[in-house]
């Protein structure tokens, strides 16, 4: 989910979008909002993600395509011109995964290195300098053996093959997890965290799923999105209360989702738009996870600005 639009990748490799289209982020050649899904890329894609107002897709040939808002060069095609149709990211190949922050983009290459482009006001590109945006991909400094990537509002996160988590960019809420609120323009290791198997980023906070099925979170906590029973900012990881046997995690701007290995869905954090799925829109902080009822077993979760997405993969045991 983007800020107010959604992108879906079907099992046949086609990419579909719907929702807000102010900057052409649906990729259908218009700037007209889409009330139903429209197909964007007809050929085989393998990964998709959404920034605030732009979209990114990885094709099966390892090439990356983007569309939508481009003020900071987040489309990666060497310009700052918005595009309502997909454009190819310049000089980028052998990519195996993509991710987006709100105004920057990320790609993981098959050699375990990371490429970034777009806004760099807080060092979220990880290239050792702060302030200059990039309209084409640059290599993030000093990090290799990466297996997964995710982007927050103005920060970036990488999971390494040894189970450690590394972060860079904005850190005003402690979202980098290094025990400080100092922004970083090169990757730093998240303190005291190991055996991680999956990562997710919210607006100003970060999540990690460990191999033992527990979830850990750090950063902004004003709506209880860290799930530790408080609304206290955390500069290092804290365990989400009362959760075990978790198989997947997801994050919106200020709300969080987790799916257990039995397919049940649990959410916490901000809920003024009903993004927790409880059938209410109360504004009180939901500071610990609660189960979403009345739905079949699910396997995956993703968040937009103020909405949530869950789905069941037919090939997964939980379905």
mmCIF file of C-alpha atoms in Angstrom:
data_model
loop_
_atom_site.group_PDB
_atom_site.id
_atom_site.type_symbol
_atom_site.label_atom_id
_atom_site.label_comp_id
_atom_site.label_asym_id
_atom_site.label_seq_id
_atom_site.Cartn_x
_atom_site.Cartn_y
_atom_site.Cartn_z
ATOM 1 C CA UNK A 1 0.000 0.000 0.000
ATOM 2 C CA UNK A 2 1.100 3.539 -0.792
ATOM 3 C CA UNK A 3 -0.168 6.584 1.060
ATOM 4 C CA UNK A 4 -3.571 6.312 -0.658
ATOM 5 C CA UNK A 5 -3.144 3.764 -3.465
ATOM 6 C CA UNK A 6 -2.616 0.033 -3.711
ATOM 7 C CA UNK A 7 -0.536 -2.232 -5.923
ATOM 8 C CA UNK A 8 -1.020 -5.985 -6.281
ATOM 9 C CA UNK A 9 1.044 -8.650 -8.000
ATOM 10 C CA UNK A 10 -0.926 -11.624 -9.347
ATOM 11 C CA UNK A 11 0.363 -15.163 -9.639
ATOM 12 C CA UNK A 12 0.517 -14.766 -13.427
ATOM 13 C CA UNK A 13 3.040 -11.936 -12.992
ATOM 14 C CA UNK A 14 0.689 -9.081 -13.921
ATOM 15 C CA UNK A 15 0.620 -5.876 -11.857
ATOM 16 C CA UNK A 16 -2.652 -4.193 -10.859
ATOM 17 C CA UNK A 17 -3.275 -0.843 -9.135
ATOM 18 C CA UNK A 18 -6.152 1.187 -7.713
ATOM 19 C CA UNK A 19 -6.873 4.224 -5.531
ATOM 20 C CA UNK A 20 -5.471 7.750 -5.595
ATOM 21 C CA UNK A 21 -3.785 8.727 -8.856
ATOM 22 C CA UNK A 22 -2.865 12.400 -8.410
ATOM 23 C CA UNK A 23 0.654 11.903 -9.745
ATOM 24 C CA UNK A 24 0.031 8.960 -12.068
ATOM 25 C CA UNK A 25 0.982 6.397 -9.425
ATOM 26 C CA UNK A 26 -1.519 3.905 -10.879
ATOM 27 C CA UNK A 27 0.511 3.754 -14.075
ATOM 28 C CA UNK A 28 -2.481 3.647 -16.416
ATOM 29 C CA UNK A 29 -1.540 6.743 -18.417
ATOM 30 C CA UNK A 30 -3.945 9.037 -16.549
ATOM 31 C CA UNK A 31 -4.168 10.987 -13.307
ATOM 32 C CA UNK A 32 -7.737 9.853 -12.678
ATOM 33 C CA UNK A 33 -8.396 7.987 -9.421
ATOM 34 C CA UNK A 34 -9.112 4.293 -9.854
ATOM 35 C CA UNK A 35 -12.096 2.827 -8.018
ATOM 36 C CA UNK A 36 -11.384 -0.700 -9.261
ATOM 37 C CA UNK A 37 -8.082 -2.454 -10.090
ATOM 38 C CA UNK A 38 -6.511 -1.725 -13.472
ATOM 39 C CA UNK A 39 -3.735 -3.752 -15.060
ATOM 40 C CA UNK A 40 -0.456 -1.881 -15.485
ATOM 41 C CA UNK A 41 2.264 -4.259 -16.614
ATOM 42 C CA UNK A 42 1.161 -7.138 -18.856
ATOM 43 C CA UNK A 43 4.371 -9.130 -18.647
ATOM 44 C CA UNK A 44 5.869 -11.131 -15.821
ATOM 45 C CA UNK A 45 6.828 -9.262 -12.660
ATOM 46 C CA UNK A 46 8.152 -10.808 -9.469
ATOM 47 C CA UNK A 47 7.980 -8.055 -6.818
ATOM 48 C CA UNK A 48 6.154 -4.749 -6.247
ATOM 49 C CA UNK A 49 6.061 -1.975 -3.671
ATOM 50 C CA UNK A 50 4.610 1.514 -3.192
ATOM 51 C CA UNK A 51 6.063 4.765 -1.965
ATOM 52 C CA UNK A 52 3.873 7.654 -0.906
ATOM 53 C CA UNK A 53 2.838 8.555 -4.448
ATOM 54 C CA UNK A 54 4.975 6.306 -6.633
ATOM 55 C CA UNK A 55 5.076 2.618 -7.469
ATOM 56 C CA UNK A 56 7.917 0.222 -8.220
ATOM 57 C CA UNK A 57 7.884 -3.176 -9.930
ATOM 58 C CA UNK A 58 10.573 -5.768 -10.582
ATOM 59 C CA UNK A 59 10.328 -7.764 -13.793
ATOM 60 C CA UNK A 60 11.448 -11.365 -14.098
ATOM 61 C CA UNK A 61 14.475 -10.283 -16.149
ATOM 62 C CA UNK A 62 15.896 -8.398 -13.148
ATOM 63 C CA UNK A 63 14.984 -4.950 -14.499
ATOM 64 C CA UNK A 64 13.037 -2.380 -12.437
ATOM 65 C CA UNK A 65 10.191 -0.134 -13.608
ATOM 66 C CA UNK A 66 8.599 2.782 -11.753
ATOM 67 C CA UNK A 67 5.801 5.327 -12.191
ATOM 68 C CA UNK A 68 4.110 8.223 -10.392
ATOM 69 C CA UNK A 69 5.548 11.119 -8.366
ATOM 70 C CA UNK A 70 9.142 12.004 -9.165
ATOM 71 C CA UNK A 71 10.019 15.361 -7.553
ATOM 72 C CA UNK A 72 13.071 13.840 -5.845
ATOM 73 C CA UNK A 73 14.066 11.437 -8.605
ATOM 74 C CA UNK A 74 12.422 8.453 -6.931
ATOM 75 C CA UNK A 75 11.528 6.953 -10.326
ATOM 76 C CA UNK A 76 15.236 6.518 -11.018
ATOM 77 C CA UNK A 77 15.127 7.369 -14.725
ATOM 78 C CA UNK A 78 17.441 10.364 -14.564
ATOM 79 C CA UNK A 79 14.677 12.992 -14.390
ATOM 80 C CA UNK A 80 12.417 14.672 -11.846
ATOM 81 C CA UNK A 81 9.376 14.512 -14.123
ATOM 82 C CA UNK A 82 6.287 12.611 -12.948
ATOM 83 C CA UNK A 83 5.213 9.704 -15.126
ATOM 84 C CA UNK A 84 1.732 8.174 -15.416
ATOM 85 C CA UNK A 85 3.159 5.195 -17.316
ATOM 86 C CA UNK A 86 5.962 2.813 -16.269
ATOM 87 C CA UNK A 87 9.532 3.956 -16.986
ATOM 88 C CA UNK A 88 12.641 1.838 -16.644
ATOM 89 C CA UNK A 89 15.109 2.600 -13.867
ATOM 90 C CA UNK A 90 18.446 3.575 -15.373
ATOM 91 C CA UNK A 91 21.517 1.319 -15.301
ATOM 92 C CA UNK A 92 20.061 -1.291 -12.985
ATOM 93 C CA UNK A 93 20.017 -5.057 -13.542
ATOM 94 C CA UNK A 94 20.215 -8.374 -11.679
ATOM 95 C CA UNK A 95 17.698 -7.150 -9.077
ATOM 96 C CA UNK A 96 15.910 -9.722 -6.904
ATOM 97 C CA UNK A 97 13.728 -7.469 -4.684
ATOM 98 C CA UNK A 98 12.454 -3.888 -4.554
ATOM 99 C CA UNK A 99 11.184 -1.576 -1.825
ATOM 100 C CA UNK A 100 10.071 2.034 -1.426
ATOM 101 C CA UNK A 101 10.261 4.663 1.218
ATOM 102 C CA UNK A 102 7.918 7.599 0.994
ATOM 103 C CA UNK A 103 10.127 9.590 -1.356
ATOM 104 C CA UNK A 104 12.944 7.158 -2.132
ATOM 105 C CA UNK A 105 13.315 3.745 -3.719
ATOM 106 C CA UNK A 106 15.452 0.685 -3.056
ATOM 107 C CA UNK A 107 16.619 -2.379 -4.968
ATOM 108 C CA UNK A 108 18.383 -5.517 -3.748
ATOM 109 C CA UNK A 109 20.764 -7.062 -6.255
ATOM 110 C CA UNK A 110 21.575 -10.755 -6.606
ATOM 111 C CA UNK A 111 25.059 -10.139 -5.209
ATOM 112 C CA UNK A 112 23.592 -8.965 -1.878
ATOM 113 C CA UNK A 113 24.275 -5.249 -2.386
ATOM 114 C CA UNK A 114 21.669 -2.483 -2.215
ATOM 115 C CA UNK A 115 20.938 0.325 -4.654
ATOM 116 C CA UNK A 116 18.928 3.428 -3.703
ATOM 117 C CA UNK A 117 17.654 6.589 -5.373
ATOM 118 C CA UNK A 118 15.366 9.559 -4.684
ATOM 119 C CA UNK A 119 15.253 11.843 -1.648
ATOM 120 C CA UNK A 120 18.327 11.898 0.584
ATOM 121 C CA UNK A 121 17.469 14.733 2.966
ATOM 122 C CA UNK A 122 18.068 12.505 6.003
ATOM 123 C CA UNK A 123 20.666 10.156 4.546
ATOM 124 C CA UNK A 124 18.089 7.521 3.590
ATOM 125 C CA UNK A 125 20.094 6.544 0.499
ATOM 126 C CA UNK A 126 22.979 5.430 2.712
ATOM 127 C CA UNK A 127 25.732 6.884 0.532
ATOM 128 C CA UNK A 128 27.685 8.772 3.185
ATOM 129 C CA UNK A 129 26.268 12.221 2.446
ATOM 130 C CA UNK A 130 23.025 13.952 3.364
ATOM 131 C CA UNK A 131 20.896 16.377 1.392
ATOM 132 C CA UNK A 132 21.488 15.625 -2.275
ATOM 133 C CA UNK A 133 18.788 13.573 -3.971
ATOM 134 C CA UNK A 134 19.680 11.094 -6.716
ATOM 135 C CA UNK A 135 17.742 10.560 -9.944
ATOM 136 C CA UNK A 136 19.551 7.303 -10.794
ATOM 137 C CA UNK A 137 20.586 4.385 -8.560
ATOM 138 C CA UNK A 138 23.618 4.609 -6.284
ATOM 139 C CA UNK A 139 25.114 1.864 -4.126
ATOM 140 C CA UNK A 140 24.463 1.993 -0.395
ATOM 141 C CA UNK A 141 27.794 2.128 1.401
ATOM 142 C CA UNK A 142 29.328 -0.597 3.519
ATOM 143 C CA UNK A 143 26.657 -3.267 3.446
ATOM 144 C CA UNK A 144 26.709 -6.668 1.733
ATOM 145 C CA UNK A 145 25.091 -10.100 2.134
ATOM 146 C CA UNK A 146 21.650 -8.455 2.277
ATOM 147 C CA UNK A 147 18.630 -10.747 1.903
ATOM 148 C CA UNK A 148 15.681 -8.345 2.379
ATOM 149 C CA UNK A 149 14.971 -4.600 2.261
ATOM 150 C CA UNK A 150 12.190 -2.243 3.340
ATOM 151 C CA UNK A 151 11.665 1.514 3.447
ATOM 152 C CA UNK A 152 10.004 3.723 6.050
ATOM 153 C CA UNK A 153 8.949 7.342 5.704
ATOM 154 C CA UNK A 154 12.502 8.681 5.561
ATOM 155 C CA UNK A 155 14.582 5.690 6.627
ATOM 156 C CA UNK A 156 15.783 2.435 5.102
ATOM 157 C CA UNK A 157 16.193 -1.057 6.547
ATOM 158 C CA UNK A 158 18.121 -4.124 5.418
ATOM 159 C CA UNK A 159 18.226 -7.690 6.726
ATOM 160 C CA UNK A 160 21.530 -9.501 6.317
ATOM 161 C CA UNK A 161 22.066 -13.202 5.803
ATOM 162 C CA UNK A 162 23.433 -13.559 9.328
ATOM 163 C CA UNK A 163 20.079 -12.462 10.809
ATOM 164 C CA UNK A 164 21.189 -8.968 11.817
ATOM 165 C CA UNK A 165 19.285 -5.796 10.859
ATOM 166 C CA UNK A 166 20.892 -2.606 9.549
ATOM 167 C CA UNK A 167 19.278 0.825 9.173
ATOM 168 C CA UNK A 168 20.017 4.315 7.884
ATOM 169 C CA UNK A 169 18.287 7.662 7.314
ATOM 170 C CA UNK A 170 16.060 9.710 9.594
ATOM 171 C CA UNK A 171 16.123 8.829 13.275
ATOM 172 C CA UNK A 172 14.178 11.516 15.145
ATOM 173 C CA UNK A 173 11.956 8.849 16.694
ATOM 174 C CA UNK A 174 14.631 6.212 17.220
ATOM 175 C CA UNK A 175 13.475 4.291 14.144
ATOM 176 C CA UNK A 176 17.032 3.212 13.356
ATOM 177 C CA UNK A 177 17.192 1.227 16.592
ATOM 178 C CA UNK A 178 20.794 2.108 17.433
ATOM 179 C CA UNK A 179 20.003 3.650 20.816
ATOM 180 C CA UNK A 180 20.114 7.247 19.566
ATOM 181 C CA UNK A 181 17.955 9.785 17.755
ATOM 182 C CA UNK A 182 20.802 10.757 15.428
ATOM 183 C CA UNK A 183 20.161 10.395 11.703
ATOM 184 C CA UNK A 184 22.685 8.259 9.807
ATOM 185 C CA UNK A 185 23.837 8.508 6.208
ATOM 186 C CA UNK A 186 25.454 5.063 6.222
ATOM 187 C CA UNK A 187 24.080 1.798 7.639
ATOM 188 C CA UNK A 188 24.251 1.085 11.374
ATOM 189 C CA UNK A 189 23.401 -2.169 13.105
ATOM 190 C CA UNK A 190 20.221 -2.357 15.162
ATOM 191 C CA UNK A 191 21.224 -2.902 18.761
ATOM 192 C CA UNK A 192 20.806 -6.275 20.427
ATOM 193 C CA UNK A 193 18.858 -7.942 17.628
ATOM 194 C CA UNK A 194 19.722 -11.272 15.998
ATOM 195 C CA UNK A 195 18.091 -14.292 14.350
ATOM 196 C CA UNK A 196 15.758 -12.063 12.340
ATOM 197 C CA UNK A 197 13.896 -13.610 9.396
ATOM 198 C CA UNK A 198 11.698 -10.718 8.174
ATOM 199 C CA UNK A 199 11.515 -6.923 8.426
ATOM 200 C CA UNK A 200 8.859 -4.225 7.884
ATOM 201 C CA UNK A 201 8.787 -0.444 8.203
ATOM 202 C CA UNK A 202 6.046 1.929 9.268
ATOM 203 C CA UNK A 203 6.151 5.686 9.013
ATOM 204 C CA UNK A 204 8.647 6.378 11.788
ATOM 205 C CA UNK A 205 9.117 2.919 13.255
ATOM 206 C CA UNK A 206 10.507 -0.476 12.315
ATOM 207 C CA UNK A 207 9.577 -4.123 12.893
ATOM 208 C CA UNK A 208 11.501 -7.380 12.943
ATOM 209 C CA UNK A 209 10.279 -10.980 13.051
ATOM 210 C CA UNK A 210 12.645 -13.393 14.742
ATOM 211 C CA UNK A 211 13.101 -17.085 13.994
ATOM 212 C CA UNK A 212 11.400 -17.987 17.283
ATOM 213 C CA UNK A 213 8.141 -16.378 16.077
ATOM 214 C CA UNK A 214 8.383 -13.264 18.247
ATOM 215 C CA UNK A 215 8.049 -9.699 16.917
ATOM 216 C CA UNK A 216 10.249 -6.782 17.944
ATOM 217 C CA UNK A 217 9.665 -3.083 17.271
ATOM 218 C CA UNK A 218 11.316 0.297 17.772
ATOM 219 C CA UNK A 219 10.814 3.971 16.948
ATOM 220 C CA UNK A 220 7.742 6.185 17.212
ATOM 221 C CA UNK A 221 5.010 4.817 19.454
ATOM 222 C CA UNK A 222 2.489 7.652 19.759
ATOM 223 C CA UNK A 223 -0.431 5.366 18.826
ATOM 224 C CA UNK A 224 0.880 2.208 20.485
ATOM 225 C CA UNK A 225 2.154 0.863 17.162
ATOM 226 C CA UNK A 226 5.125 -0.824 18.855
ATOM 227 C CA UNK A 227 2.701 -3.070 20.742
ATOM 228 C CA UNK A 228 4.564 -3.014 24.036
ATOM 229 C CA UNK A 229 1.620 -1.695 26.062
ATOM 230 C CA UNK A 230 2.866 1.895 26.127
ATOM 231 C CA UNK A 231 3.029 4.979 23.928
ATOM 232 C CA UNK A 232 6.688 5.543 24.776
ATOM 233 C CA UNK A 233 9.231 6.108 21.997
ATOM 234 C CA UNK A 234 11.791 3.308 21.853
ATOM 235 C CA UNK A 235 15.326 3.783 20.535
ATOM 236 C CA UNK A 236 16.164 0.077 20.714
ATOM 237 C CA UNK A 237 13.991 -2.981 19.990
ATOM 238 C CA UNK A 238 11.266 -4.024 22.424
ATOM 239 C CA UNK A 239 9.235 -7.198 22.170
ATOM 240 C CA UNK A 240 5.629 -6.888 21.040
ATOM 241 C CA UNK A 241 3.506 -8.058 23.960
ATOM 242 C CA UNK A 242 1.696 -11.366 23.939
ATOM 243 C CA UNK A 243 2.582 -12.481 20.415
ATOM 244 C CA UNK A 244 4.064 -15.853 19.510
ATOM 245 C CA UNK A 245 4.160 -18.186 16.521
ATOM 246 C CA UNK A 246 4.153 -15.253 14.096
ATOM 247 C CA UNK A 247 4.752 -16.071 10.433
ATOM 248 C CA UNK A 248 4.382 -12.654 8.735
ATOM 249 C CA UNK A 249 4.380 -8.957 9.631
ATOM 250 C CA UNK A 250 3.252 -5.715 7.987
ATOM 251 C CA UNK A 251 3.124 -2.019 8.813
ATOM 252 C CA UNK A 252 1.153 1.052 7.815
ATOM 253 C CA UNK A 253 1.941 4.633 8.700
ATOM 254 C CA UNK A 254 1.102 4.242 12.404
ATOM 255 C CA UNK A 255 -0.469 0.794 12.686
ATOM 256 C CA UNK A 256 0.887 -2.738 12.655
ATOM 257 C CA UNK A 257 -0.212 -6.206 11.557
ATOM 258 C CA UNK A 258 0.987 -9.726 12.303
ATOM 259 C CA UNK A 259 -0.182 -13.114 11.083
ATOM 260 C CA UNK A 260 0.282 -16.253 13.131
ATOM 261 C CA UNK A 261 1.206 -19.619 11.688
ATOM 262 C CA UNK A 262 -2.435 -20.663 12.176
ATOM 263 C CA UNK A 263 -3.550 -17.875 9.814
ATOM 264 C CA UNK A 264 -5.067 -15.599 12.458
ATOM 265 C CA UNK A 265 -4.520 -11.850 12.019
ATOM 266 C CA UNK A 266 -3.504 -9.524 14.855
ATOM 267 C CA UNK A 267 -3.310 -5.711 14.724
ATOM 268 C CA UNK A 268 -2.450 -2.758 16.958
ATOM 269 C CA UNK A 269 -1.752 0.987 16.817
ATOM 270 C CA UNK A 270 -3.741 3.788 15.187
ATOM 271 C CA UNK A 271 -7.369 3.090 14.278
ATOM 272 C CA UNK A 272 -9.194 6.340 13.442
ATOM 273 C CA UNK A 273 -9.912 5.104 9.911
ATOM 274 C CA UNK A 274 -10.688 1.524 10.941
ATOM 275 C CA UNK A 275 -7.280 0.336 9.813
ATOM 276 C CA UNK A 276 -7.097 -2.282 12.568
ATOM 277 C CA UNK A 277 -10.132 -4.172 11.237
ATOM 278 C CA UNK A 278 -12.056 -4.272 14.511
ATOM 279 C CA UNK A 279 -15.255 -2.755 13.111
ATOM 280 C CA UNK A 280 -14.627 0.511 14.960
ATOM 281 C CA UNK A 281 -12.914 3.827 14.285
ATOM 282 C CA UNK A 282 -12.088 4.728 17.867
ATOM 283 C CA UNK A 283 -9.096 7.015 18.332
ATOM 284 C CA UNK A 284 -7.775 5.528 21.556
ATOM 285 C CA UNK A 285 -4.329 3.944 21.340
ATOM 286 C CA UNK A 286 -4.443 0.205 20.840
ATOM 287 C CA UNK A 287 -1.188 -0.519 22.604
ATOM 288 C CA UNK A 288 -1.126 -4.316 22.394
ATOM 289 C CA UNK A 289 -2.162 -6.784 19.664
ATOM 290 C CA UNK A 290 -5.762 -7.923 19.328
ATOM 291 C CA UNK A 291 -7.188 -10.503 16.941
ATOM 292 C CA UNK A 292 -9.180 -9.495 13.879
ATOM 293 C CA UNK A 293 -12.245 -11.738 13.750
ATOM 294 C CA UNK A 294 -14.614 -12.913 11.064
ATOM 295 C CA UNK A 295 -12.000 -13.587 8.381
ATOM 296 C CA UNK A 296 -10.526 -16.797 6.963
ATOM 297 C CA UNK A 297 -6.908 -17.814 7.591
ATOM 298 C CA UNK A 298 -4.402 -15.423 5.997
ATOM 299 C CA UNK A 299 -0.718 -15.611 5.124
ATOM 300 C CA UNK A 300 0.478 -12.081 4.226
ATOM 301 C CA UNK A 301 -0.101 -8.508 5.401
ATOM 302 C CA UNK A 302 0.756 -5.045 4.093
ATOM 303 C CA UNK A 303 -0.144 -1.528 5.132
ATOM 304 C CA UNK A 304 -0.858 1.752 3.390
ATOM 305 C CA UNK A 305 -1.076 5.168 4.961
ATOM 306 C CA UNK A 306 -4.322 4.552 6.856
ATOM 307 C CA UNK A 307 -5.470 1.193 5.524
ATOM 308 C CA UNK A 308 -4.509 -2.466 5.675
ATOM 309 C CA UNK A 309 -4.281 -5.336 3.225
ATOM 310 C CA UNK A 310 -4.219 -9.039 4.010
ATOM 311 C CA UNK A 311 -4.385 -12.012 1.714
ATOM 312 C CA UNK A 312 -4.035 -15.767 1.631
ATOM 313 C CA UNK A 313 -1.547 -17.485 -0.632
ATOM 314 C CA UNK A 314 -3.173 -20.746 -1.850
ATOM 315 C CA UNK A 315 0.206 -22.469 -1.714
ATOM 316 C CA UNK A 316 0.708 -21.635 1.963
ATOM 317 C CA UNK A 317 -0.182 -24.136 4.717
ATOM 318 C CA UNK A 318 -2.230 -21.497 6.603
ATOM 319 C CA UNK A 319 -4.808 -21.331 3.814
#
